[in-house]
Amino acid sequence: MLMNDFLNRVEARNPDQPEFMQAVHEVVESVWPVYESTPEFYQSKLLDLMVEPERQISFRVSWMDDNGKIQVNRAYRIQYNSALGPYKGGMRFHPTVNQSILKFLGFEQTFKNSLTMLAMGGGKGGADFDPKGKSDHEVRRFCKNMMMELYRHIGPDVDVPAGDIGVGQREIGYMFGAYGKIKNDYTGVLTGRSLGLGGSPLRSQATGFGVVYFVEEMLKNVGDSLEGKRVAVSGSGNVAQYAMKKLEELGGLAITASDSSGYVYDPEGIKGEKLDYLLDLKQKQRGRISEYAKKYKTQYFENKKPWDVACDIALPCASQNELYAEDAKELVKNGVKYVAEGANMPTTPDAMAIFKESGVLFAPGKASNAGGVATSGFEMSQTSQRLNWEPEEVDRRLKGVMQSIHAQCAEHGAEKKQIDYVKGANVAGFIRVANAMISRGLE
Ligand code: NDP
């Protein structure tokens, strides 16, 4: 069977799911040669199995707003693949959430979790609830009411959700509290919990730190270093914040940050007191990035993305499909040499092709942003042990996972001139899931 026939068939079965099909194309195009030439894989129809989630749950959540009005949202949990362990992946609260987006995220998550070498299957969930502008009470009521249904489908050995866009420690805490109340137990059913609720040190920092550790490996591999590198960062949420922190620590200079309203350009670097202000602005005040520009008198570009600045490295850390072909061309023109995804699938396929043609080293999210889920895996281990590891221990392990993922990419993505990180990550992630599925009798 030709690869295109396979992809057409998947598309026919999943109409109107562009994000899901985008993720499927990327993985299938990378792994097809391995798939086709491994009779055990091909005859087991493993790719047919892998593109189909094991279970998809969709449910209604009603809750009362502060004006006493009933609001209705739609929530989901996609239990994608449990060959390697309990389903594991974040919950996203954002008005754009739909089945296509969560299926793409769950599919990607399966291979990402495989790359960490930890015992975690792939899953993802969320709701079209927008926490922006909601009061604390409203967010709490929504989380509680959502858990009234979600609790039936999750558990520490079944499915362990975490955070994602719009879901941070506050939301995890509310969901964790509601689960405990309903089930009358105190267990590691969600990761990303605060330290006070038995979470892991550095879980909040882990995705951003991990991205920068991965970039460090990419640079080291070609005899370069982070020292003095100018870095364009998009987003100003959890991933972007801690990527900027780690950049500062390792000698790089973050020069941009953004949110869905625009971006700030600070050629002197978003660091020190300025970075602490940004963290406070986003974490506590829940303010807009334009306030950074006002406070520090830097340039602010409304409704623009930060891909037209001169930089050595670009880290897209906001959302899917935020870096298009024209942005890639602009970045290449302005000297970018390395791109690593902090977000999931922020780069469109056309943009990836431009980076490849131009010799820009490009790391896909399933490799470069796997530090978050790896640390969630560490959180699960600590919960089982009823122990908290020291932050240094978590950091050492996180770095080790990112180095191991880099090595797997190098092994499976080696090309004549440079590493093809997309191919390397997809093939390495796929092989481990494929072997586990075969060992489990394709269940
Ligand atoms: P947050 O909610 O903390 O921050 C998201 C940031 O991206 C905000 O600055 C937000 O701006 C911006 N943003 C969101 N949607 C859009 C959009 N459509 N256009 C422009 N900007 C947007 O989320 P995280 O930092 O946790 O997640 C960011 C990305 O990283 C996501 O793709 C997520 O899947 C991925 N990821 C997260 C992990 C984690 O551990 N948190 C782990 C691995 C991947 P605004 O506030 O204006 O909406």
CSV table of N, CA and C in Angstrom, one decimal, residues 19 24 36 85 98 115 119 126 167 180 268 347 361 395 413:
chain,number,residue,atom,x,y,z
A,19,GLU,N,-5.9,19.9,12.1
A,19,GLU,CA,-4.7,19.8,13.0
A,19,GLU,C,-4.3,18.4,13.2
A,24,VAL,N,-0.6,13.8,11.8
A,24,VAL,CA,-0.5,12.4,11.3
A,24,VAL,C,0.4,12.5,10.1
A,36,GLU,N,7.3,0.3,6.4
A,36,GLU,CA,7.1,-0.6,5.2
A,36,GLU,C,8.1,-1.7,5.2
A,85,GLY,N,2.1,2.7,29.1
A,85,GLY,CA,1.8,3.1,30.4
A,85,GLY,C,0.4,3.7,30.5
A,98,ASN,N,-11.1,21.8,20.4
A,98,ASN,CA,-12.1,20.9,19.8
A,98,ASN,C,-11.4,19.6,19.6
A,115,LEU,N,9.6,8.9,23.8
A,115,LEU,CA,11.0,9.4,23.7
A,115,LEU,C,11.6,9.6,25.1
A,119,ALA,N,7.5,5.2,31.7
A,119,ALA,CA,6.3,4.3,31.4
A,119,ALA,C,5.0,5.2,31.4
A,126,GLY,N,-9.3,18.6,27.6
A,126,GLY,CA,-9.5,20.0,27.8
A,126,GLY,C,-10.9,20.4,27.6
A,167,VAL,N,-4.3,26.0,31.9
A,167,VAL,CA,-4.3,25.2,33.1
A,167,VAL,C,-3.0,25.1,33.7
A,180,GLY,N,-10.4,14.4,44.9
A,180,GLY,CA,-10.3,13.8,46.2
A,180,GLY,C,-11.6,13.8,47.0
A,268,GLU,N,17.8,44.8,24.8
A,268,GLU,CA,18.7,44.7,25.9
A,268,GLU,C,18.5,43.3,26.6
A,347,THR,N,5.0,25.2,14.3
A,347,THR,CA,5.5,25.4,13.0
A,347,THR,C,4.7,24.7,11.9
A,361,LEU,N,18.8,24.3,11.8
A,361,LEU,CA,18.5,23.1,12.6
A,361,LEU,C,17.2,23.3,13.3
A,395,ASP,N,16.4,18.3,38.5
A,395,ASP,CA,17.0,19.0,37.4
A,395,ASP,C,18.0,18.1,36.7
A,413,GLY,N,18.0,10.1,13.1
A,413,GLY,CA,17.8,11.2,12.2
A,413,GLY,C,19.1,11.6,11.5
